[in-house]
mmCIF file with all atom_site columns, C-alpha atoms in Angstrom:
data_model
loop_
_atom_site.group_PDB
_atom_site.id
_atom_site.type_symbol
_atom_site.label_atom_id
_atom_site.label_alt_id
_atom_site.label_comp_id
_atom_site.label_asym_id
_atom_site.label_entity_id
_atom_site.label_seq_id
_atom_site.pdbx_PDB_ins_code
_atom_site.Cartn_x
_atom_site.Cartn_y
_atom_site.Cartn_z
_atom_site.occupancy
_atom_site.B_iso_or_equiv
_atom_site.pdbx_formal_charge
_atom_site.auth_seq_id
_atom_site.auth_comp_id
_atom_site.auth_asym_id
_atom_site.auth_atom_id
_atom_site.pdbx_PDB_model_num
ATOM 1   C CA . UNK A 1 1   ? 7.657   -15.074 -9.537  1.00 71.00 ? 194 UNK A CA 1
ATOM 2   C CA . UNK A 1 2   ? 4.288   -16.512 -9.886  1.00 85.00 ? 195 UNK A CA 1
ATOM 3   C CA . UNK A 1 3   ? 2.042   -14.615 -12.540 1.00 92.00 ? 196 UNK A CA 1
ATOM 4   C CA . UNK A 1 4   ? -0.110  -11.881 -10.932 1.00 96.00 ? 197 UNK A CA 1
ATOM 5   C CA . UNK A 1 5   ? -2.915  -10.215 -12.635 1.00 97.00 ? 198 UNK A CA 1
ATOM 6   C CA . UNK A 1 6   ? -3.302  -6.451  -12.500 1.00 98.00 ? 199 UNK A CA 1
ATOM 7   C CA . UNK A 1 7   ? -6.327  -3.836  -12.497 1.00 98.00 ? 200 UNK A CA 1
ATOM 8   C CA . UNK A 1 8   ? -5.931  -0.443  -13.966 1.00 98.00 ? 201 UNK A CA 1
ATOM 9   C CA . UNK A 1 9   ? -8.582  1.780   -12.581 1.00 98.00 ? 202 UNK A CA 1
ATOM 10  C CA . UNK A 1 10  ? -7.841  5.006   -14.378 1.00 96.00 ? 203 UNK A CA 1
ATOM 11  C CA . UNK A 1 11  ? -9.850  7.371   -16.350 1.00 95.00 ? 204 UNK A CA 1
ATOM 12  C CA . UNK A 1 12  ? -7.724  9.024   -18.817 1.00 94.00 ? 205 UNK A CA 1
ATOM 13  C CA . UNK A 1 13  ? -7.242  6.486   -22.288 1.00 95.00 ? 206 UNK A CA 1
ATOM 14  C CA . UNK A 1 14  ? -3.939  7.685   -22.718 1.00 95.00 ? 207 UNK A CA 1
ATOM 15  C CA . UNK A 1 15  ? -2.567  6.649   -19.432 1.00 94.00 ? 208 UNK A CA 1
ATOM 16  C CA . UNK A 1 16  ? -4.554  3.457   -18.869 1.00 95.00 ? 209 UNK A CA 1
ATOM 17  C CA . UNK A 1 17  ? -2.313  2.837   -22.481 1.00 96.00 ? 210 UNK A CA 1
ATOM 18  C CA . UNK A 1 18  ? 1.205   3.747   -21.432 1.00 95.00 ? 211 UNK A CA 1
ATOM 19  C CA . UNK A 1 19  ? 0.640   1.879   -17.948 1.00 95.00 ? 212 UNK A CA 1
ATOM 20  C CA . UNK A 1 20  ? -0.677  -1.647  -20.206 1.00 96.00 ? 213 UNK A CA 1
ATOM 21  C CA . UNK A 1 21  ? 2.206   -0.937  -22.405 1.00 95.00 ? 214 UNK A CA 1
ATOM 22  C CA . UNK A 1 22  ? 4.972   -0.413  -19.983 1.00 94.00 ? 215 UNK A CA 1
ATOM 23  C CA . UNK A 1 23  ? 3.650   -4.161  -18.085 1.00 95.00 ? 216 UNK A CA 1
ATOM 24  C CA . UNK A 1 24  ? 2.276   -6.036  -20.582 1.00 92.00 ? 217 UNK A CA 1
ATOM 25  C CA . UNK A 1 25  ? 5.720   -7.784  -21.568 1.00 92.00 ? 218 UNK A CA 1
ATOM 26  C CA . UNK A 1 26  ? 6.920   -8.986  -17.975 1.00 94.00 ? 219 UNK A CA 1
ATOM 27  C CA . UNK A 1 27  ? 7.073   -11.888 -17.487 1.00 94.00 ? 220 UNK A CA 1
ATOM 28  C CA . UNK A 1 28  ? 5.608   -11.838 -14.003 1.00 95.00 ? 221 UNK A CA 1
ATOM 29  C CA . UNK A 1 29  ? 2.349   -9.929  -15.018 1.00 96.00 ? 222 UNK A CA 1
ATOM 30  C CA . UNK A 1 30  ? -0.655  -12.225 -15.636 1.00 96.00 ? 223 UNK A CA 1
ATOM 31  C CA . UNK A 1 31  ? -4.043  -10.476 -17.314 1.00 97.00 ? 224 UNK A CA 1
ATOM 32  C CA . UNK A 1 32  ? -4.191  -7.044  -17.068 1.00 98.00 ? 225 UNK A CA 1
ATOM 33  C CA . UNK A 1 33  ? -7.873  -5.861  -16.440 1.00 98.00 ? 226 UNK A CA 1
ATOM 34  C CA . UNK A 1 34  ? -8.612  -1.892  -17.534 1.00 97.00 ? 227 UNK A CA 1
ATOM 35  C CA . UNK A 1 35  ? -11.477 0.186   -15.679 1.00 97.00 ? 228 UNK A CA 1
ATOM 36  C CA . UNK A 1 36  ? -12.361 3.430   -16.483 1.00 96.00 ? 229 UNK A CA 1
ATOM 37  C CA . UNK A 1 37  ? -14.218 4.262   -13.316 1.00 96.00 ? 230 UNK A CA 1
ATOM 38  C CA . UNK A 1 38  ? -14.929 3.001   -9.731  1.00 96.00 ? 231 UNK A CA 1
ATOM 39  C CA . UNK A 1 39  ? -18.183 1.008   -10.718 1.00 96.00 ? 232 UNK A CA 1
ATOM 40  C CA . UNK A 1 40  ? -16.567 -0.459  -13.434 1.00 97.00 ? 233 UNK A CA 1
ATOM 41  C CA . UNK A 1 41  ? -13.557 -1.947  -11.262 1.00 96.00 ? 234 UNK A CA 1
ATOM 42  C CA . UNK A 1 42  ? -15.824 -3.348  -8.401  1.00 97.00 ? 235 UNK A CA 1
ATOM 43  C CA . UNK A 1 43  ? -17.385 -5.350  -11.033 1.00 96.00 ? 236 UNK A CA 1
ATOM 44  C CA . UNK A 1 44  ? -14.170 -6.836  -12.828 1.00 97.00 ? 237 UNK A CA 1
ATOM 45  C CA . UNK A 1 45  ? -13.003 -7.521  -8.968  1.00 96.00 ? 238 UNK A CA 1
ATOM 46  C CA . UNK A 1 46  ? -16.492 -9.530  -8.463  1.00 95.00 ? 239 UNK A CA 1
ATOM 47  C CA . UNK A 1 47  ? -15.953 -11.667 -11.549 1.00 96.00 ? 240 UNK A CA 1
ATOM 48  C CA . UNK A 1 48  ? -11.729 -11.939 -11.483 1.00 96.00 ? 241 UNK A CA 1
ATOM 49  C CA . UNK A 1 49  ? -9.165  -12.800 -9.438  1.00 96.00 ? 242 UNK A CA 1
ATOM 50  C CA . UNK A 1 50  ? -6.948  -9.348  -9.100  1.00 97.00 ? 243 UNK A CA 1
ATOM 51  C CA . UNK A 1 51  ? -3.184  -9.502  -6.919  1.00 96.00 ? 244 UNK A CA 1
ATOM 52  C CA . UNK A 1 52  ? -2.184  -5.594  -7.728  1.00 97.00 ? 245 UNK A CA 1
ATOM 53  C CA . UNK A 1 53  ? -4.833  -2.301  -8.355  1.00 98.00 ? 246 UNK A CA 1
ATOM 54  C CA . UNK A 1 54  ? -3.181  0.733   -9.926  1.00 98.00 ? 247 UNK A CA 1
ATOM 55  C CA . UNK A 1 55  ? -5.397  3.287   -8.622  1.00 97.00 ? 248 UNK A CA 1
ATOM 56  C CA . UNK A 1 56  ? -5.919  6.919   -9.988  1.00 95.00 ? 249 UNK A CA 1
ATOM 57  C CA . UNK A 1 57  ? -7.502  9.177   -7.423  1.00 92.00 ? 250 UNK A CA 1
ATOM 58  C CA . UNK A 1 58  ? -8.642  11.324  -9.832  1.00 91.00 ? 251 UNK A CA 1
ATOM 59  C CA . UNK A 1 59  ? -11.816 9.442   -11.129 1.00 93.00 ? 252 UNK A CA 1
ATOM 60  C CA . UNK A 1 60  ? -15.344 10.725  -12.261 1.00 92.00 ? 253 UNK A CA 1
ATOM 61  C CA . UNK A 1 61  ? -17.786 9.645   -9.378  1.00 92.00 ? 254 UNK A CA 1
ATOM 62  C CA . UNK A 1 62  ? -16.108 7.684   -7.135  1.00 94.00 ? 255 UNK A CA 1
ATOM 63  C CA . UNK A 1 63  ? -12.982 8.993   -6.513  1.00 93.00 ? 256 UNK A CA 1
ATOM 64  C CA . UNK A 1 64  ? -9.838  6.653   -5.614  1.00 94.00 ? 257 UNK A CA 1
ATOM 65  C CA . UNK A 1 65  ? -9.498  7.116   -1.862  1.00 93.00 ? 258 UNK A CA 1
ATOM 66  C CA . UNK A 1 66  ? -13.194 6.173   -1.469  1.00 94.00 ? 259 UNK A CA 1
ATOM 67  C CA . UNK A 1 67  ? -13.039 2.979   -3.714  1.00 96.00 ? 260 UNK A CA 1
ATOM 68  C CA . UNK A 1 68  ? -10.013 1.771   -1.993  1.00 94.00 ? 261 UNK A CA 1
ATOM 69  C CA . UNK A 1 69  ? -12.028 2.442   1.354   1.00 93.00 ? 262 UNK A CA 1
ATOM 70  C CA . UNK A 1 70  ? -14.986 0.380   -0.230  1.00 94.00 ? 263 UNK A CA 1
ATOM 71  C CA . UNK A 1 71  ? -12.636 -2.264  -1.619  1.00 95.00 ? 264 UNK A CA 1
ATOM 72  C CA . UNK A 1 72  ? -11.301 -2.624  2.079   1.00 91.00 ? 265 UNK A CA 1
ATOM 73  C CA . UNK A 1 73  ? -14.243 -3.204  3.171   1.00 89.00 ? 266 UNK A CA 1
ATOM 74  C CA . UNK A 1 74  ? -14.397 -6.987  1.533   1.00 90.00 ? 267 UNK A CA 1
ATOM 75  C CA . UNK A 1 75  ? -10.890 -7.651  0.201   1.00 91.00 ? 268 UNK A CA 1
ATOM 76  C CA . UNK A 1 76  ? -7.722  -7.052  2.560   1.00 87.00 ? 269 UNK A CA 1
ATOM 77  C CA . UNK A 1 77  ? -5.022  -9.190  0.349   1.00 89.00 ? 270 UNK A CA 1
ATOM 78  C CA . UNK A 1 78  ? -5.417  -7.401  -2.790  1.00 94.00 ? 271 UNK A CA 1
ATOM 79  C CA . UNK A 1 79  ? -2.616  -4.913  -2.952  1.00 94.00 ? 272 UNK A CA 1
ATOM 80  C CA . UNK A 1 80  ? -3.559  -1.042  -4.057  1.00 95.00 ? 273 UNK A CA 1
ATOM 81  C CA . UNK A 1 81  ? -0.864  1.204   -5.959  1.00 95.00 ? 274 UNK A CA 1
ATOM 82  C CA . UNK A 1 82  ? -1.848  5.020   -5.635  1.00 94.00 ? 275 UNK A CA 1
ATOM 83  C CA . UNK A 1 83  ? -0.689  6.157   -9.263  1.00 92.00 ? 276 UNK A CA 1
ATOM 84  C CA . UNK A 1 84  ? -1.622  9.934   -9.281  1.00 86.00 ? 277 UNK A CA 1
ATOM 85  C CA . UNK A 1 85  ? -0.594  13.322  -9.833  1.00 83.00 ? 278 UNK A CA 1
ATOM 86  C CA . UNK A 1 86  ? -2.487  14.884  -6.614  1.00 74.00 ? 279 UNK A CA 1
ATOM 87  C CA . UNK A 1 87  ? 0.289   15.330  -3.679  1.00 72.00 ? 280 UNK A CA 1
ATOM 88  C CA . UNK A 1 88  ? -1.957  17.565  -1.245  1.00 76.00 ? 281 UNK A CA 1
ATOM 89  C CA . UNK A 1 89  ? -2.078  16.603  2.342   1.00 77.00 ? 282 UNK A CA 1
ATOM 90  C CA . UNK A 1 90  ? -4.998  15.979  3.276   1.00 79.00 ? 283 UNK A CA 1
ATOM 91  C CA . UNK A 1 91  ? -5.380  13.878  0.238   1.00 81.00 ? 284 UNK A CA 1
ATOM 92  C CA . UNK A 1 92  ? -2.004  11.981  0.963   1.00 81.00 ? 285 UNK A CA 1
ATOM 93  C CA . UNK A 1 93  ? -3.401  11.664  4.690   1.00 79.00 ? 286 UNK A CA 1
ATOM 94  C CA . UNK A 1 94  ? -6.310  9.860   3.746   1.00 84.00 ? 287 UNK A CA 1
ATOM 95  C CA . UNK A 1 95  ? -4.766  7.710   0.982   1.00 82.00 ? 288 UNK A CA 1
ATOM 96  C CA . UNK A 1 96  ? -2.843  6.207   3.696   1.00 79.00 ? 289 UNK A CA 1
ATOM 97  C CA . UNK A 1 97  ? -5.429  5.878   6.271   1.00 81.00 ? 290 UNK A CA 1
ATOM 98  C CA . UNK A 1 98  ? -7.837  4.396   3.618   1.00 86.00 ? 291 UNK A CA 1
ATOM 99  C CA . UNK A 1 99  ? -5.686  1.170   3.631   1.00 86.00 ? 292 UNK A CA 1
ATOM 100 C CA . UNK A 1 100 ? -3.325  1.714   0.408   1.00 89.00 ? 293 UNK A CA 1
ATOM 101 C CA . UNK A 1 101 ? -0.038  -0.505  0.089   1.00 88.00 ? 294 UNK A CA 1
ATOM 102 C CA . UNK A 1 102 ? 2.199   2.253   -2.209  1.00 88.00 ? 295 UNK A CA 1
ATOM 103 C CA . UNK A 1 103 ? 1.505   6.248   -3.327  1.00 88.00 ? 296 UNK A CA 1
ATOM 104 C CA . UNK A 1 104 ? 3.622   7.138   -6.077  1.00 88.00 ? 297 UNK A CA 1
ATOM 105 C CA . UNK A 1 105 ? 3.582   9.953   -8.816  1.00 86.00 ? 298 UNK A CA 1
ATOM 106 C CA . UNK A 1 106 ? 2.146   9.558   -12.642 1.00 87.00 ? 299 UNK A CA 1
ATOM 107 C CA . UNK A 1 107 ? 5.901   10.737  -13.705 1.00 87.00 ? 300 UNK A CA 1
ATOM 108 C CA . UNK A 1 108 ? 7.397   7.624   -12.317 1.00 88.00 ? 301 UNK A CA 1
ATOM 109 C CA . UNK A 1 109 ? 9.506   6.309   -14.594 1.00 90.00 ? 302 UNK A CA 1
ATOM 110 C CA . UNK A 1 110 ? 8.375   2.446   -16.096 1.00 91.00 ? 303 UNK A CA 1
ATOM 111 C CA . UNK A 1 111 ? 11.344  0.255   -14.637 1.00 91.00 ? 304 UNK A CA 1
ATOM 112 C CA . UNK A 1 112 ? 11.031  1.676   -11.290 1.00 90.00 ? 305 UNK A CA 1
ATOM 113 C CA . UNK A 1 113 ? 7.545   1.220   -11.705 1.00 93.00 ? 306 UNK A CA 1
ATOM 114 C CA . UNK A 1 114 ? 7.697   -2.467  -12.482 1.00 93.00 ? 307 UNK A CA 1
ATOM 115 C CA . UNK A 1 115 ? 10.184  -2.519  -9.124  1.00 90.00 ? 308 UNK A CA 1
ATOM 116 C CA . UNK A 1 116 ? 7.782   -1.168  -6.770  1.00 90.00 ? 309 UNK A CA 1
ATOM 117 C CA . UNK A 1 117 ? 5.350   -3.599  -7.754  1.00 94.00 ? 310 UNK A CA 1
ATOM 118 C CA . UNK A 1 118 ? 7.554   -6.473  -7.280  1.00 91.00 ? 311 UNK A CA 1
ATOM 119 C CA . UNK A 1 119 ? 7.990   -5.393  -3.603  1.00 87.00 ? 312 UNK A CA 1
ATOM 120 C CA . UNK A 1 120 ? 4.498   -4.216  -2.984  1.00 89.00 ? 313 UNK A CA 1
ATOM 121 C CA . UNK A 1 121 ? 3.874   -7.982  -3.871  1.00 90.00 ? 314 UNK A CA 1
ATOM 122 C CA . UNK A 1 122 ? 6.599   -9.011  -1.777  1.00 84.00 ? 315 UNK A CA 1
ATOM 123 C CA . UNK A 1 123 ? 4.472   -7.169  1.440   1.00 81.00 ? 316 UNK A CA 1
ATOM 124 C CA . UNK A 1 124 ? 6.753   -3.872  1.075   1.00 79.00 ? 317 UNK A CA 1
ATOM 125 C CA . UNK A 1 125 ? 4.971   -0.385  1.427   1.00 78.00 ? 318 UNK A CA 1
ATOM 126 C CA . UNK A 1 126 ? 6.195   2.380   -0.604  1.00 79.00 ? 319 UNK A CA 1
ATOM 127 C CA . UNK A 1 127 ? 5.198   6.332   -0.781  1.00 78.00 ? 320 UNK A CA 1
ATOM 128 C CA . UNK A 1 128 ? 6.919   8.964   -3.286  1.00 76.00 ? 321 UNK A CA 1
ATOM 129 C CA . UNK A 1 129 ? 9.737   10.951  -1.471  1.00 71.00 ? 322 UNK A CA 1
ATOM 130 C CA . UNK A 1 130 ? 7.849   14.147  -2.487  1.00 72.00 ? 323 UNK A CA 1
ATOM 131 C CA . UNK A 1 131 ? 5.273   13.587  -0.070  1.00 70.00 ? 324 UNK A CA 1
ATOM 132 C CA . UNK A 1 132 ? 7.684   12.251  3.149   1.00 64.00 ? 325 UNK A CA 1
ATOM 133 C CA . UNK A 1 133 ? 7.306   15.476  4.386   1.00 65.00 ? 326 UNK A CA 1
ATOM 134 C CA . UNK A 1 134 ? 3.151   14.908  5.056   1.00 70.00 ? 327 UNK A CA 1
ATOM 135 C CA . UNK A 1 135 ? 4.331   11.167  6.889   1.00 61.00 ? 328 UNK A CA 1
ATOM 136 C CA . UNK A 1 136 ? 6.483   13.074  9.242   1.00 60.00 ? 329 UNK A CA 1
ATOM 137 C CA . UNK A 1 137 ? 3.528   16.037  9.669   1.00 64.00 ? 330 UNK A CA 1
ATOM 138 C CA . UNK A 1 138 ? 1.266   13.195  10.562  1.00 60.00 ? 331 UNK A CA 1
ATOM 139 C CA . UNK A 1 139 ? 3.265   11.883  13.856  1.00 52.00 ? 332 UNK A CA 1
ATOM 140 C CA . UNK A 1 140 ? 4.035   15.661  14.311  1.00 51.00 ? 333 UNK A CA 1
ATOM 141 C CA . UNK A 1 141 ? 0.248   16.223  14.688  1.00 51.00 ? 334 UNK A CA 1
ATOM 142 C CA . UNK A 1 142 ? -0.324  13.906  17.636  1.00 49.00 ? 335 UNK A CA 1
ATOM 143 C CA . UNK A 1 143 ? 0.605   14.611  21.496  1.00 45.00 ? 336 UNK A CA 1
ATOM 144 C CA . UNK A 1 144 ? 3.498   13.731  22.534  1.00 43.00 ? 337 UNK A CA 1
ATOM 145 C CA . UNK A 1 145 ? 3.297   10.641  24.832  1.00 44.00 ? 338 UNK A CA 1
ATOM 146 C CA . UNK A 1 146 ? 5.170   8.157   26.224  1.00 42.00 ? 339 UNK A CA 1
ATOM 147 C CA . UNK A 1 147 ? 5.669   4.843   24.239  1.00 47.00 ? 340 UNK A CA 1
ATOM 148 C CA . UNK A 1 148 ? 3.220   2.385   23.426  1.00 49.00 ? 341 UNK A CA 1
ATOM 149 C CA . UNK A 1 149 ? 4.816   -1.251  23.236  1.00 49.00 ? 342 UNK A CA 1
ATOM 150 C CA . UNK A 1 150 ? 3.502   -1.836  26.862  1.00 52.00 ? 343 UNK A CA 1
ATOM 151 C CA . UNK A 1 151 ? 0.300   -0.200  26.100  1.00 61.00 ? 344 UNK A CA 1
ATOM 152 C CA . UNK A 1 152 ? -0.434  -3.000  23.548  1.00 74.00 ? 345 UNK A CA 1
ATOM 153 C CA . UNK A 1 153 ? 1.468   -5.473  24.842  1.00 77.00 ? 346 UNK A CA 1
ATOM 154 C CA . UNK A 1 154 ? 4.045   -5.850  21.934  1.00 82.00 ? 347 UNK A CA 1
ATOM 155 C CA . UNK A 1 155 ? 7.271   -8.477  22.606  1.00 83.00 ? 348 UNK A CA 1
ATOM 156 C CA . UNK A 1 156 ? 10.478  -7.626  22.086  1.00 82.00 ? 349 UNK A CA 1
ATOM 157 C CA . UNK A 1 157 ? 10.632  -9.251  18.466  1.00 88.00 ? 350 UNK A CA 1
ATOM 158 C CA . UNK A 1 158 ? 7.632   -7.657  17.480  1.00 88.00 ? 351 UNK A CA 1
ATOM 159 C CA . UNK A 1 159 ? 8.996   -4.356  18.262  1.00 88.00 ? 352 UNK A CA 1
ATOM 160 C CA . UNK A 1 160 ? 11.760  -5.453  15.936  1.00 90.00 ? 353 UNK A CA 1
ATOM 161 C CA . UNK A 1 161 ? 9.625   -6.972  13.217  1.00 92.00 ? 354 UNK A CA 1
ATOM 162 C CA . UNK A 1 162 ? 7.372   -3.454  13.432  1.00 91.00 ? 355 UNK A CA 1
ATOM 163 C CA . UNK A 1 163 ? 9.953   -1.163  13.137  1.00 88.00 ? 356 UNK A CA 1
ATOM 164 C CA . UNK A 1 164 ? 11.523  -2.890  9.939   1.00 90.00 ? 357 UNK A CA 1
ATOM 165 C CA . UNK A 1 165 ? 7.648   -2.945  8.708   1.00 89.00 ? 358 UNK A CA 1
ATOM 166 C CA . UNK A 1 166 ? 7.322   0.799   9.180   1.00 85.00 ? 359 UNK A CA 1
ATOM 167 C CA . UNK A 1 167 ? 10.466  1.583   7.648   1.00 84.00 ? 360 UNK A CA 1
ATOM 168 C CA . UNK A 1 168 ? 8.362   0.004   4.237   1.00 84.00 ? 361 UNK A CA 1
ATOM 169 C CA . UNK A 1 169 ? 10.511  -3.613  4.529   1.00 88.00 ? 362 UNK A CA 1
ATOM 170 C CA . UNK A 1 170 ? 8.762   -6.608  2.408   1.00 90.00 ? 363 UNK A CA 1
ATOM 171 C CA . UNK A 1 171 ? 8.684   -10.217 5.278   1.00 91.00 ? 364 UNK A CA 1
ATOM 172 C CA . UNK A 1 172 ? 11.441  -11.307 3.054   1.00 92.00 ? 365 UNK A CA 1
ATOM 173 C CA . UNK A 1 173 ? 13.441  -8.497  4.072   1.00 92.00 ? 366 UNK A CA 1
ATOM 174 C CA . UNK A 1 174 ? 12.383  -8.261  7.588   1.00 93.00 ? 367 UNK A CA 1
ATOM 175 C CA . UNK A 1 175 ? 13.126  -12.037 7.881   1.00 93.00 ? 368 UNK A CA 1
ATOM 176 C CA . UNK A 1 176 ? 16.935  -11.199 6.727   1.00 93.00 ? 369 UNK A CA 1
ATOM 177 C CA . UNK A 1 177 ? 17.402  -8.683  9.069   1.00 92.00 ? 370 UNK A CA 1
ATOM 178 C CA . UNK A 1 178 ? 16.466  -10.268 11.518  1.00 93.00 ? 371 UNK A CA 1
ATOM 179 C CA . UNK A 1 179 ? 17.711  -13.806 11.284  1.00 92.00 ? 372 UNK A CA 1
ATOM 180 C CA . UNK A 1 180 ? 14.460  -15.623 11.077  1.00 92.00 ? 373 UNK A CA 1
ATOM 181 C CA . UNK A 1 181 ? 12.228  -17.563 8.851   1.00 92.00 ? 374 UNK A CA 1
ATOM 182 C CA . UNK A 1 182 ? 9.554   -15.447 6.829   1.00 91.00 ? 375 UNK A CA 1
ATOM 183 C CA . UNK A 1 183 ? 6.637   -17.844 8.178   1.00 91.00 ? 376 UNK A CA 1
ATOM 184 C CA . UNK A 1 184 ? 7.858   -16.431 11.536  1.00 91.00 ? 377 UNK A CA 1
ATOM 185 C CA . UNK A 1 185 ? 7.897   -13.393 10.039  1.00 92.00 ? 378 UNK A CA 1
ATOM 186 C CA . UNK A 1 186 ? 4.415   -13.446 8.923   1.00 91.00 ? 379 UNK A CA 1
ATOM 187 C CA . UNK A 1 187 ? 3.078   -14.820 12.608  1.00 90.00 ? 380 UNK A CA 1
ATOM 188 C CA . UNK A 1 188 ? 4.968   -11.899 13.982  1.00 91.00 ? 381 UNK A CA 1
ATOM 189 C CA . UNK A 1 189 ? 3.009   -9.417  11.691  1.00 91.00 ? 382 UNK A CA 1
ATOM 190 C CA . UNK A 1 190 ? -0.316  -11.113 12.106  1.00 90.00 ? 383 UNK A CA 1
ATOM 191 C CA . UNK A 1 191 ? 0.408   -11.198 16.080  1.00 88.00 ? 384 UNK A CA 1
ATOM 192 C CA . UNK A 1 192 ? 0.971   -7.374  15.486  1.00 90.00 ? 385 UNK A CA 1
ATOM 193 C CA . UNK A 1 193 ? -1.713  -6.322  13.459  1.00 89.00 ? 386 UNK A CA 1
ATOM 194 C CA . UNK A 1 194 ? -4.510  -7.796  16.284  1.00 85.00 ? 387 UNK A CA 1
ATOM 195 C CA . UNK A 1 195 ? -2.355  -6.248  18.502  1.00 84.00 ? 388 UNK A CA 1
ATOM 196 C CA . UNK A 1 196 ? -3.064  -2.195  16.881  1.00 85.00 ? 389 UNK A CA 1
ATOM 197 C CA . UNK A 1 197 ? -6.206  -3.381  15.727  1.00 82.00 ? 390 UNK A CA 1
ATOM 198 C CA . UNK A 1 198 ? -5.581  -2.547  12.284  1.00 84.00 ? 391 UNK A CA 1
ATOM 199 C CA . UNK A 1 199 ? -6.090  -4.136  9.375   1.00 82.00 ? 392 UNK A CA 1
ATOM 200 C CA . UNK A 1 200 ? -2.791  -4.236  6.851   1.00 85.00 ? 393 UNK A CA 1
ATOM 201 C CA . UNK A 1 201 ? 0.389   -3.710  7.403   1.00 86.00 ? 394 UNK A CA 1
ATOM 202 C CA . UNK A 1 202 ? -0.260  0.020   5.691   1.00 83.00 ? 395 UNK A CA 1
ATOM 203 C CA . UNK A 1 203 ? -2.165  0.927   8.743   1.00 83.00 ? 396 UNK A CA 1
ATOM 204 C CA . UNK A 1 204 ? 0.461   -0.255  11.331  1.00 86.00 ? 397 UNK A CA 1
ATOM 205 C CA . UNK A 1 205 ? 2.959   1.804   9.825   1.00 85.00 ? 398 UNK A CA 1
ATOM 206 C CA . UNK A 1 206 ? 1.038   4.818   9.836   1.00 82.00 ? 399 UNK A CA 1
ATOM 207 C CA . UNK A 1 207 ? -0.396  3.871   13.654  1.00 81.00 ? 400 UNK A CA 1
ATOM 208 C CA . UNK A 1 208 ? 3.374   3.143   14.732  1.00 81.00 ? 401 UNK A CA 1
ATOM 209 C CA . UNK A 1 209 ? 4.669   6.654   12.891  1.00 78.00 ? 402 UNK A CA 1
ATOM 210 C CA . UNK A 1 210 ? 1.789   8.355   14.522  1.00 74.00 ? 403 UNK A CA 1
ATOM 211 C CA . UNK A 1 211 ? 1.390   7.154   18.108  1.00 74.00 ? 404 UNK A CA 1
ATOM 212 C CA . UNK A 1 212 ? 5.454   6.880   18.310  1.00 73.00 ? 405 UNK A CA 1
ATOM 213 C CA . UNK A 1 213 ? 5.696   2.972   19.227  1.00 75.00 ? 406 UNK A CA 1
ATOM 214 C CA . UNK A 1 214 ? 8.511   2.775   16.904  1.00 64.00 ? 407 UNK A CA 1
ATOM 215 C CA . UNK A 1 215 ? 11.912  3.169   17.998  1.00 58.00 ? 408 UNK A CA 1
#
């Protein structure tokens, strides 16, 4: 796996140590950047070239969900890791609709760690099983209604393709499944994401979960 370089935005010293520590020695992590605050990360974004942000939510200022919502606002590729120990709702609610590609707990062990990066790289989405509960209470929330593939005028294969995405599969996977290249893969999830109007493939999950287009 090509190096990729990774941004710790996290105010507590301790932590920002045992999350450098528990990457620094594989062999697919490039530079590893350390921010102790929002400001501080915006800049090292401006002046580096960042694949992965492990984001606390937790931070003086700024907090997490409203930097990732500013990062959004200029860089869509960069991948954002929710590391945190806040599982409330509302808080889990807007993580996801601020445009986050994994939510996971500070207790996560390092291996497992180091595997959820690999597939958030690999285009996989990823949330902690102690917060499932708050996915399902977010489809719950909405009216029930009929299906939506006609409404937004999804093929067949796309329906496919978005119900592997939502169920957190990386292209790789999808294209497996399904018996199809990954650069088809990845015009089937581009064709799908100007299809929701959304921007990531975070946000079609959630908008497929929540307006029940998936099957």
């Amino acid at each position: 796996m090509e190096k990729k370089n990774i941004l710790i935005v996290e105010d507590h010293a301790l932590t920002r140590f045992a999350l450098v520590a528990s990457l620094k020695d594989e062999e697919f992590i490039g530079e590893i950047f350390e921010a102790q605050e929002a400001y501080e990360g915006y800049k090292i974004l401006a002046e580096n070239k960042v694949d992965v942000i492990l984001m606390d939510l937790g931070l003086p200022g700024t907090d997490g969900i409203s930097a990732t919502r500013e990062i959004r606002k200029t860089n869509k590729e960069v991948k954002i890791i929710v590391i945190t120990s806040h599982n409330e709702e509302k808080e889990v609610q807007k993580c996801m609709q601020s445009g986050i590609n994994a939510y996971c707990s500070k207790d996560i062990k390092p291996d497992r760690l180091i595997a959820l990066i690999k597939d958030v790289i690999a285009g996989a989405i990823w949330f902690d099983s102690s917060i499932a509960q708050y996915v399902l209470n977010m489809t719950k929330d909405s009216p029930e209604e009929t299906r939506k593939e006609a409404v937004y005028n999804l093929t067949s294969k796309e329906m496919m393709v978005l119900n592997l995405l939502a169920e957190g599969n990386s292209n790789l996977e999808i294209a497996k499944n399904l018996n199809i290249s990954v650069n088809t893969t990845k015009v089937h999830v581009c064709s799908i994401l100007q299809k929701l109007s959304v921007d990531d493939r975070t946000q079609a999950a959630v908008k497929a979960l929540k307006e029940n287009i998936t099957g």
